[in-house]
Short mmCIF file of C-alpha atoms and ligand atoms in Angstrom, two decimals:
data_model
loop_
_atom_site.label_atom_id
_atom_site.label_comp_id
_atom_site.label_asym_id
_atom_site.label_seq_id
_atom_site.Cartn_x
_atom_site.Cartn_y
_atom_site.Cartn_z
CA UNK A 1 102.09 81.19 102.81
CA UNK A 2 98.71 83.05 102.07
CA UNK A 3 95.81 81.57 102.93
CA UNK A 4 93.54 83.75 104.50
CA UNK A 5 94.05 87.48 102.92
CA UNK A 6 92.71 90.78 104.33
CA UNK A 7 92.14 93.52 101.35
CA UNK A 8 91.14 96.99 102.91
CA UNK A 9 89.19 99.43 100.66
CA UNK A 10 88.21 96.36 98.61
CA UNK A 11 85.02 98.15 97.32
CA UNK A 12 86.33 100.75 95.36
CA UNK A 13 87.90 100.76 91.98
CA UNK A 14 90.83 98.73 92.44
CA UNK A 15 90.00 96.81 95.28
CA UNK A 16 87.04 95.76 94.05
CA UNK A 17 89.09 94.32 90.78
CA UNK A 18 91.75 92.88 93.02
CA UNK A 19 89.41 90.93 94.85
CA UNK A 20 87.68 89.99 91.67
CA UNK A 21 91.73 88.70 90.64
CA UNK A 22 92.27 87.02 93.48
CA UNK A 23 89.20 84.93 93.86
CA UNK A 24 90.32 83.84 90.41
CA UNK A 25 93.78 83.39 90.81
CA UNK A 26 94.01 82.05 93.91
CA UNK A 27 90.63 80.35 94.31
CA UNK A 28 91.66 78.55 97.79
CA UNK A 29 92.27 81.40 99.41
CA UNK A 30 89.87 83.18 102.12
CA UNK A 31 89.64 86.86 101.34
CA UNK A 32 88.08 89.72 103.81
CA UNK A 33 87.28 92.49 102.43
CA UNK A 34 87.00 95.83 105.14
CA UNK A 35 85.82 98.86 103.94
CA UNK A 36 83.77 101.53 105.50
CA UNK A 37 81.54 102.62 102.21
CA UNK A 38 82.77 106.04 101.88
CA UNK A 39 81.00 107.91 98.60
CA UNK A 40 83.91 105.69 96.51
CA UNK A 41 82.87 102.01 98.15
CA UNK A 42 80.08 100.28 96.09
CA UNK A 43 78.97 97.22 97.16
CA UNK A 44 77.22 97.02 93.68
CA UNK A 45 81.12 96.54 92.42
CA UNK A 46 81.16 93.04 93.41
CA UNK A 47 77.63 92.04 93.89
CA UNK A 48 78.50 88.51 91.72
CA UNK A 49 80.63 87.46 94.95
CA UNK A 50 78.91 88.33 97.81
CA UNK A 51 75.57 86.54 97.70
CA UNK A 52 77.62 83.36 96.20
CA UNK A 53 80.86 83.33 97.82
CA UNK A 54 81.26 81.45 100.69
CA UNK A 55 85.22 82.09 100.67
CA UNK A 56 84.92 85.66 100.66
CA UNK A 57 83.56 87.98 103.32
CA UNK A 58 82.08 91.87 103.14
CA UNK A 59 82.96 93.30 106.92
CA UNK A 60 81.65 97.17 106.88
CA UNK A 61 84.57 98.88 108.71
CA UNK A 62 86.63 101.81 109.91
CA UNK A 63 90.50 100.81 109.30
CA UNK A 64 90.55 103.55 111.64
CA UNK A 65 88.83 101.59 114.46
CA UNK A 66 91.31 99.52 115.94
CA UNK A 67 88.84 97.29 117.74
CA UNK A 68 86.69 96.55 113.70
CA UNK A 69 91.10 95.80 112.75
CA UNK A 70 92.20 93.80 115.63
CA UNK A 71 89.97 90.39 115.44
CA UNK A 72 90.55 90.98 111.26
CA UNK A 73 94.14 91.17 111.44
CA UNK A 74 94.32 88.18 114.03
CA UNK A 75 92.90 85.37 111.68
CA UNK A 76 94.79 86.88 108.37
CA UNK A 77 98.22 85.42 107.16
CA UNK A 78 98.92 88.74 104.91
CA UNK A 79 97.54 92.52 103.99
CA UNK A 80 96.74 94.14 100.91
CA UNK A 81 95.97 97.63 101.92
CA UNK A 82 94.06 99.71 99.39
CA UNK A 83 91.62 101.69 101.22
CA UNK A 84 92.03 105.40 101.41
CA UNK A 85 90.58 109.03 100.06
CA UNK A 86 92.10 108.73 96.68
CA UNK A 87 90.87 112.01 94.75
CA UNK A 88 93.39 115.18 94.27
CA UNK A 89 90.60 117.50 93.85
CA UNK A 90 88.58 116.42 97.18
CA UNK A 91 92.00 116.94 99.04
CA UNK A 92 91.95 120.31 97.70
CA UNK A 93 88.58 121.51 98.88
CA UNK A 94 88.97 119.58 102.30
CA UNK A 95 92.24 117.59 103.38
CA UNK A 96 91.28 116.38 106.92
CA UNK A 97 89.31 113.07 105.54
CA UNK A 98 92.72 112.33 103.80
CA UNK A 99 94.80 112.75 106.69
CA UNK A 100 92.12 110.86 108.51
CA UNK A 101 92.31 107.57 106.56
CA UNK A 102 95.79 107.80 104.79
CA UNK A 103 97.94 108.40 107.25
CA UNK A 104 96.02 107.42 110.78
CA UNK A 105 94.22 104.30 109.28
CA UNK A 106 97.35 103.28 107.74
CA UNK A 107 98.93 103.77 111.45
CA UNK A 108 96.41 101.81 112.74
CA UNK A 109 96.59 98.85 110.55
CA UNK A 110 100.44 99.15 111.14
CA UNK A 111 100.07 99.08 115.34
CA UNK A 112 97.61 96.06 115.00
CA UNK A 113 99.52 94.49 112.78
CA UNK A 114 102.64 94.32 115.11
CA UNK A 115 100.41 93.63 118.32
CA UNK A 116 98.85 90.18 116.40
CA UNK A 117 102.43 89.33 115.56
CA UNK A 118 103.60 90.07 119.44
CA UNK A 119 100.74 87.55 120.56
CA UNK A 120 101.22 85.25 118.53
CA UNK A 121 104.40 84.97 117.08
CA UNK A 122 103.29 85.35 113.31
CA UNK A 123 104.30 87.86 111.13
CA UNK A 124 101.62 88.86 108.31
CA UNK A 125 103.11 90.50 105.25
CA UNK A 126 101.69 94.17 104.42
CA UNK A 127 101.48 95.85 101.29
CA UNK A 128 100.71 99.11 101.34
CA UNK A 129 99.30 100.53 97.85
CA UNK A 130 100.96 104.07 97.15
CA UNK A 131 100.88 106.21 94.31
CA UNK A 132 103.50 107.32 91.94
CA UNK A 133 102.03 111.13 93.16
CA UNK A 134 104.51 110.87 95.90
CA UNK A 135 107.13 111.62 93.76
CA UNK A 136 105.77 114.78 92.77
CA UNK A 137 105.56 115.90 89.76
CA UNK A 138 108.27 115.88 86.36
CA UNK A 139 109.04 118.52 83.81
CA UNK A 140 107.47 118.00 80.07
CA UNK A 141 110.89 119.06 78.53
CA UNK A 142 112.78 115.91 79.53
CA UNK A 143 110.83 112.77 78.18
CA UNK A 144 114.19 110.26 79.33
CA UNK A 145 113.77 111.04 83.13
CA UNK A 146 111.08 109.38 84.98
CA UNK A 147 110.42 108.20 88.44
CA UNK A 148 112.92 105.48 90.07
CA UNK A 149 112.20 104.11 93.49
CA UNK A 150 115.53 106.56 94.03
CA UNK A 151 113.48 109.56 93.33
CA UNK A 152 113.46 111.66 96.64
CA UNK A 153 109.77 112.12 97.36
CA UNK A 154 108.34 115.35 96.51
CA UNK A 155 104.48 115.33 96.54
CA UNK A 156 102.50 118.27 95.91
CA UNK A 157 98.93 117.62 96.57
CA UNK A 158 96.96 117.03 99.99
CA UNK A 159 96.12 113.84 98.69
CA UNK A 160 99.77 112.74 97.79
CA UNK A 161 101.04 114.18 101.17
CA UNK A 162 98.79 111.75 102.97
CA UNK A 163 100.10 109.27 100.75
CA UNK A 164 103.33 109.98 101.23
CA UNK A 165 102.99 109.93 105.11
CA UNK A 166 101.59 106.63 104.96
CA UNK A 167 104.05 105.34 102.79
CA UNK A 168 106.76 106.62 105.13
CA UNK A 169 105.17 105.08 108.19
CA UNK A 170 104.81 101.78 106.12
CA UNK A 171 108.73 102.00 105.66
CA UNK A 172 109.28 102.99 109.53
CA UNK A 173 107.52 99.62 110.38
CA UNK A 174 110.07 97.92 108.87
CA UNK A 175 113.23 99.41 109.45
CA UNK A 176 112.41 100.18 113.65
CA UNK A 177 109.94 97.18 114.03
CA UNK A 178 111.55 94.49 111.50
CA UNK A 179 107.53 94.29 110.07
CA UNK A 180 107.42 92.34 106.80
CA UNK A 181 106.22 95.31 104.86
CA UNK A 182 106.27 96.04 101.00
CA UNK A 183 105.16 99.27 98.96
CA UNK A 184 103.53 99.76 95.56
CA UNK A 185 104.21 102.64 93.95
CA UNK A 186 101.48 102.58 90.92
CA UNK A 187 100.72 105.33 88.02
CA UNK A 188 97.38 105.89 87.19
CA UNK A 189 95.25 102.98 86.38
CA UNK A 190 92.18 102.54 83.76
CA UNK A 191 89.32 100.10 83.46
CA UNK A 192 85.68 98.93 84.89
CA UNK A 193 84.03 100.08 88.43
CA UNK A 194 86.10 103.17 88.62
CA UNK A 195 83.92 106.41 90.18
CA UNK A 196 83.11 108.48 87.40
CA UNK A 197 84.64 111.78 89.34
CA UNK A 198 88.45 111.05 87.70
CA UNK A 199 88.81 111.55 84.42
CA UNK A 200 88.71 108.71 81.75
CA UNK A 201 84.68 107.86 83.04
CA UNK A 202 84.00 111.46 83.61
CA UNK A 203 84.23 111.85 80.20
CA UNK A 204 82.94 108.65 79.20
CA UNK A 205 79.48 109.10 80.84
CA UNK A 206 79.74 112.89 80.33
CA UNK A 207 79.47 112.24 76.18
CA UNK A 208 77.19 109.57 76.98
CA UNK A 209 74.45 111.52 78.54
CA UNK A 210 75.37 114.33 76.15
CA UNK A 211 77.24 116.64 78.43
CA UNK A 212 80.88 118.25 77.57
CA UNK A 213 83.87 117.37 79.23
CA UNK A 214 85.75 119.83 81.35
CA UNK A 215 89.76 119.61 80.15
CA UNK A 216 92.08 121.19 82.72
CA UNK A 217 94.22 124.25 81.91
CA UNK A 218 95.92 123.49 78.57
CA UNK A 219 95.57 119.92 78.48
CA UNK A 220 99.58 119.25 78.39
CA UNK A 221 99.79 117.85 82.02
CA UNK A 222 100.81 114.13 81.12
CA UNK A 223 99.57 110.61 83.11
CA UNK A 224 101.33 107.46 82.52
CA UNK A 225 98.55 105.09 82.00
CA UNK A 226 98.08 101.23 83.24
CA UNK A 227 95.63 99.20 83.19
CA UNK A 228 93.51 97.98 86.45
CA UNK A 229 94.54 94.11 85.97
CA UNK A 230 97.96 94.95 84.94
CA UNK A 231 98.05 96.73 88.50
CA UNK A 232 96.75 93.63 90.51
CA UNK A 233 99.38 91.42 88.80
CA UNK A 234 101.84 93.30 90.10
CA UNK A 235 99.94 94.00 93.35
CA UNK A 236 100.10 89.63 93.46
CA UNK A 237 103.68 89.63 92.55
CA UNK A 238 104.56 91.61 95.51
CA UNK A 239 102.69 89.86 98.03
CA UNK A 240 104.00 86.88 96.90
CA UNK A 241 107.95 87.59 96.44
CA UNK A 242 108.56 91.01 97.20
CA UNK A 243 111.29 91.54 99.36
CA UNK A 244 110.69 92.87 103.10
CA UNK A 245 111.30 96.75 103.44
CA UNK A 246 111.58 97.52 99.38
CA UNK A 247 109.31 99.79 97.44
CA UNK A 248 108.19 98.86 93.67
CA UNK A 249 107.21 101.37 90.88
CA UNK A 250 104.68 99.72 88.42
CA UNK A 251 103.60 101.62 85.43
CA UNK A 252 102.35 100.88 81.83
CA UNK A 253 104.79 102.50 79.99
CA UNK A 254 102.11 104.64 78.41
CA UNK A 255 102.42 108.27 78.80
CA UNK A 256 99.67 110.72 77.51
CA UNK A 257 98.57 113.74 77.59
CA UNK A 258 95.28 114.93 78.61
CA UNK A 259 94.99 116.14 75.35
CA UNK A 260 95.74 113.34 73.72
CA UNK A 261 93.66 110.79 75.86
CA UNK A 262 90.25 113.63 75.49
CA UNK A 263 90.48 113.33 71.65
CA UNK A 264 91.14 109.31 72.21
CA UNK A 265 88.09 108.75 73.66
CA UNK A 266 85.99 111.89 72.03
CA UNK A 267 86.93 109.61 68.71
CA UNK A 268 85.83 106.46 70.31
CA UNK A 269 82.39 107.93 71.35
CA UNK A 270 81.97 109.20 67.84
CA UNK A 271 81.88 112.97 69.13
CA UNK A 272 83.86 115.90 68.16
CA UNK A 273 86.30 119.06 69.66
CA UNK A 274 83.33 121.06 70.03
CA UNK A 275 82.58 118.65 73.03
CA UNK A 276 85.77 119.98 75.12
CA UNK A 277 85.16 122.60 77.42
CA UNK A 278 88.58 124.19 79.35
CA UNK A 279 88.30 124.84 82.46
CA UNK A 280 90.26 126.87 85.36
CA UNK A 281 93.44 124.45 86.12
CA UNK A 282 93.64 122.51 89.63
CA UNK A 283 95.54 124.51 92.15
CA UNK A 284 99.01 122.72 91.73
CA UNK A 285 98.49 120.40 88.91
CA UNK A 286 101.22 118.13 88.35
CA UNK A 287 102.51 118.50 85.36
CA UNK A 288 103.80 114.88 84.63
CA UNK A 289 104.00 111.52 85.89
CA UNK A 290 106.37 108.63 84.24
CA UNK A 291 107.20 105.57 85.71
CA UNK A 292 110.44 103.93 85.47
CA UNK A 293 109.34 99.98 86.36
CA UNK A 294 112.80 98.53 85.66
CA UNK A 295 112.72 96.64 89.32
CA UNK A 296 109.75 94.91 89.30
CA UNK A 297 110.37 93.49 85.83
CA UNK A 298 113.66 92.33 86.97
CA UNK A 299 113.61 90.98 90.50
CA UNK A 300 109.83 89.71 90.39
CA UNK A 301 109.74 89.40 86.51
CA UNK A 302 106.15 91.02 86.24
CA UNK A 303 105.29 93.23 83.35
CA UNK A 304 102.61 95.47 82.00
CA UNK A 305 100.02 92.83 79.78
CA UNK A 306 96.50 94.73 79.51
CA UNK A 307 97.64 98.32 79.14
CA UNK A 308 98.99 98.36 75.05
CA UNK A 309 97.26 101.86 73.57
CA UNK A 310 94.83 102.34 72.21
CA UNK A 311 93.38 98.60 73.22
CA UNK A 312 93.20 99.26 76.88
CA UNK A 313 91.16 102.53 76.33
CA UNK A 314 88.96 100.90 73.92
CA UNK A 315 88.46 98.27 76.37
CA UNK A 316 87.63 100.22 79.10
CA UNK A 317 85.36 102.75 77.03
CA UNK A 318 83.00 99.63 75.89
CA UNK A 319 82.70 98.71 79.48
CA UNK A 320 81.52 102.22 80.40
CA UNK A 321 78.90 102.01 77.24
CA UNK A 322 77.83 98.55 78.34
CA UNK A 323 77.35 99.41 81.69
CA UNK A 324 75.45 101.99 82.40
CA UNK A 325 72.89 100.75 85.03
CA UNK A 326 76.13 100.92 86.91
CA UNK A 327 77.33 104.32 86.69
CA UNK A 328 73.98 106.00 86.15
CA UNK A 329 73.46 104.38 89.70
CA UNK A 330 76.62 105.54 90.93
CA UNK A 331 75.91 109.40 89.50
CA UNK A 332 72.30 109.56 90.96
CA UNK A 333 73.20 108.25 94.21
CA UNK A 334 71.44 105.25 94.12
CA UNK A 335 74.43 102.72 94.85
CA UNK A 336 74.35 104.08 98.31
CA UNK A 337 70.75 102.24 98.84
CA UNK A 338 72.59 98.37 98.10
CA UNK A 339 74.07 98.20 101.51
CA UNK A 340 71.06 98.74 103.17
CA UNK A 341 69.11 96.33 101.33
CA UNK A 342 71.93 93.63 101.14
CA UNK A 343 72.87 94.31 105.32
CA UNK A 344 70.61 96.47 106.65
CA UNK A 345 69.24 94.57 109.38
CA UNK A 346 72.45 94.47 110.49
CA UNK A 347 73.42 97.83 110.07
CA UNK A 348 74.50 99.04 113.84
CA UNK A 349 75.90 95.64 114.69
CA UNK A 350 79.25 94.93 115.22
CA UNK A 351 81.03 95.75 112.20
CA UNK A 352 83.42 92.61 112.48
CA UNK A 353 80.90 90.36 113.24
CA UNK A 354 79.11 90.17 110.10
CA UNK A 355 80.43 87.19 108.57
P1 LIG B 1 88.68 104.39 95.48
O1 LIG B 1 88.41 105.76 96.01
O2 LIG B 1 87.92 103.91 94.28
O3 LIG B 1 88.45 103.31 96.64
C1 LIG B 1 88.83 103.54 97.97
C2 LIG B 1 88.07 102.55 98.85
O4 LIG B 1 88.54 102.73 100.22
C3 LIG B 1 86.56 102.77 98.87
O5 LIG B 1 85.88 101.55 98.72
C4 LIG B 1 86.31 103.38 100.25
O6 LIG B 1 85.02 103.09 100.76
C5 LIG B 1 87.41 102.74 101.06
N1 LIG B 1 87.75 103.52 102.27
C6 LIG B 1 88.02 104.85 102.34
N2 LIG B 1 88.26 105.21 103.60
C7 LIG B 1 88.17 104.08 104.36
C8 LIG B 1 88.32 103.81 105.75
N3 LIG B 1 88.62 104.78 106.61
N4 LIG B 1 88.17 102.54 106.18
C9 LIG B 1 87.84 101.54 105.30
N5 LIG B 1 87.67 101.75 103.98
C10 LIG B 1 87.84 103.00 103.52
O7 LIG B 1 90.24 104.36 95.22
P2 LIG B 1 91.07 103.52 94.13
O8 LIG B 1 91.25 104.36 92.93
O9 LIG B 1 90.52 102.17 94.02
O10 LIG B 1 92.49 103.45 94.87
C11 LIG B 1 92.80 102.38 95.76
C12 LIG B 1 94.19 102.59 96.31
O11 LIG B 1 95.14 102.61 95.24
C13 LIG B 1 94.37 103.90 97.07
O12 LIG B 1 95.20 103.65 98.17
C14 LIG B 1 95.05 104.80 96.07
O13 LIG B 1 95.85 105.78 96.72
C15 LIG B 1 95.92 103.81 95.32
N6 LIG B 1 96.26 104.17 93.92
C16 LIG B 1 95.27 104.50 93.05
C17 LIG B 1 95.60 104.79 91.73
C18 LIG B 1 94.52 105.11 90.71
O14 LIG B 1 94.85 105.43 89.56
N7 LIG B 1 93.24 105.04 91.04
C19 LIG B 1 96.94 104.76 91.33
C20 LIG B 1 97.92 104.40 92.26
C21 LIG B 1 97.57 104.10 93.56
P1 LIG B 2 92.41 112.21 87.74
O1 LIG B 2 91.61 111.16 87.04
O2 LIG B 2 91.72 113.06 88.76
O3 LIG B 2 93.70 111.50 88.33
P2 LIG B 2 95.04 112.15 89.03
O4 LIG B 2 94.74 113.55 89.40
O5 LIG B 2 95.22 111.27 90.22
O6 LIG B 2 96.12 112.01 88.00
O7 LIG B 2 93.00 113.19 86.63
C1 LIG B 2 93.82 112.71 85.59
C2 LIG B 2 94.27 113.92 84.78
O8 LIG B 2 93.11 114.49 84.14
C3 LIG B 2 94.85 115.03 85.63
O9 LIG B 2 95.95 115.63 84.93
C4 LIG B 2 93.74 116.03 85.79
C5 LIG B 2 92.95 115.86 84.51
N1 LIG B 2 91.49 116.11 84.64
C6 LIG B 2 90.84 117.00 83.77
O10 LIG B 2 91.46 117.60 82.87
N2 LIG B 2 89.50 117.19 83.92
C7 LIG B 2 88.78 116.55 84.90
O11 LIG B 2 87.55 116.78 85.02
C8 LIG B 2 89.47 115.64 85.78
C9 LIG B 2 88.72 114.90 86.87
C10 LIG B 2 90.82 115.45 85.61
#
């Protein structure tokens, strides 16, 4: 039973909305929150909860550092592990950071993990948060086949390589340790707090400060779209009744293409086609991703509630328009100054210590 519950990478876009969901779903439980602040982490995500809550702690940390982990891991009763380099086109230009995090921290987590449970006896459950990108990519011609959890992994990108690897490793836990270890395998997600470098608030604050938005090659490559809360439902679900050792697609059922989604949101910002701009492709762009979710629905009976098109988009465009102290913060760099103010006289302390 979960009553204490570490979340790693719980600053960025979906951590920082899974905390948010768990503080109000499960309001008993203790949540810590590691994460190290790369460019991605923003304190300024969850600012309401950490001045207030007394349930929920902020520890600035390496999941790379085993000695930040160990004392973490000790006290939990279960993992949620989000925290990783999480965009394609930064893998491209430099892959090591991904490596770095992905596949090492997740080793890390893993090894301390299974040296709390040796002292102690307890085993801690451990989700690990992968990507449907592992699967590689589909063909556009063949709209009935979509990713299963049977779908031999295939992934094409630095970025769902390191995925991949520490999705793999998660697995190995399991089958040579006996770890109780469960994987998500989620398409991509839309909604508030998410760095405007990917693509739905690119555009969003691109037409909002008047700027065009760059479309990639012909604008065909297709994303099967879910929304962030749908995503920590299912993220819930798992922690809660997945079984050990099994891996769960979750998707929205919502395919679109690029295309499609630009002129979406170009109508939504009242702006027109002259606002697209093409642009080179990304070196190996995937061409589609569709997720079949059939096993989640039926052994853990979750399903897809927030993502219904065009809603969802709307939704998450307003919260871009409304918010724009927030990502005008997050484009000029000034986010990066709320850490020091909030912790900065403890900044060089021991990073598990600042509870
Ligand atoms: P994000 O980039 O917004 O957040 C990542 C967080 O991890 C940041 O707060 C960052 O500071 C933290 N972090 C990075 N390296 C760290 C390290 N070494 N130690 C501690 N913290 C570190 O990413 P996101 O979009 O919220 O994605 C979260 C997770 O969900 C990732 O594992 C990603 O692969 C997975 N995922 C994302 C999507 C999506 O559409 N965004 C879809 C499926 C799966
Ligand atoms: P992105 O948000 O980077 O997510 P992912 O690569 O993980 O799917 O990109 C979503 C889609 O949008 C992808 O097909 C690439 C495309 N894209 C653009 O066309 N222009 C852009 O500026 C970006 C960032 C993405």
């Amino acid at each position: 039973m979960t009553r204490h519950l570490l979340i790693t990478g719980g600053c960025g876009f979906i951590g920082s909305n899974f905390v948010r969901f768990i503080r109000q779903t499960r309001p008993d439980w203790r949540l810590t929150n590691v994460d190290v602040l790369t460019y991605s982490g923003n304190l300024e995500n969850l600012e309401d909860l950490t001045e207030s809550d007394d349930r929920y702690r902020f520890v600035k940390g390496d999941i790379c550092d085993r000695a930040v982990l160990h004392p973490l891991i000790t006290e939990a009763d279960a993992v949620v592990h989000l925290a990783a380099e999480s965009h394609v086109d930064r893998s491209i230009l430099d892959s090591r950071p991904f490596v770095q995090t992905n596949v090492l921290g997740t080793q890390t987590l893993l090894d301390a993990l299974r040296r709390a449970q040796a002292n102690d006896g307890r085993p801690r459950r451990f989700v690990y948060v992968s990507t449907d990108e592992v699967y590689g990519s589909l063909p556009l011609d063949d709209p009935d086949n979509k990713f299963t959890e049977q779908t031999p992994l295939d992934p094409r990108s630095p970025y769902a390589a390191s995925k991949a690897a520490g999705d793999q490793m998660t697995l190995a836990y399991f089958h040579t340790f006996g770890m109780d270890v469960a994987v998500t395998r989620c398409s991509n997600n839309l909604g508030p707090y998410q760095f405007p470098e990917k693509v739905i608030p690119l555009f969003v604050t691109n037409l909002m400060d008047g700027e065009k938005v760059p479309l990639y090659g012909d604008g065909k490559n297709v994303r099967d779209w879910i929304h962030v809360d749908d995503h920590c439902e299912a993220l819930l679900a798992v922690l809660e009744r997945g079984q050990a050792g099994e891996v769960y697609n979750v998707g929205g059922n919502n395919e679109r293409s690029n295309i499609e989604l630009t002129l979406a949101i170009l109508e939504l910002m009242g702006c027109g086609k002259e606002m697209i701009t093409y642009v080179k492709d990304r070196p190996g762009h995937d061409r589609r991703y569709a997720i079949d979710a059939s096993k989640i629905e039926a052994d853990l009976g979750w399903k897809p509630t927030r993502s219904a098109w065009p809603e969802a988009l709307r939704e998450t465009v307003d919260w871009y328009r409304a918010n724009r102290t927030w990502w005008e913060r997050v484009k000029s760099g000034a986010y990066r100054d709320y850490y020091k103010q909030q912790y900065g006289a403890r900044i060089g302390a021991a990073c598990a210590c600042e509870d």
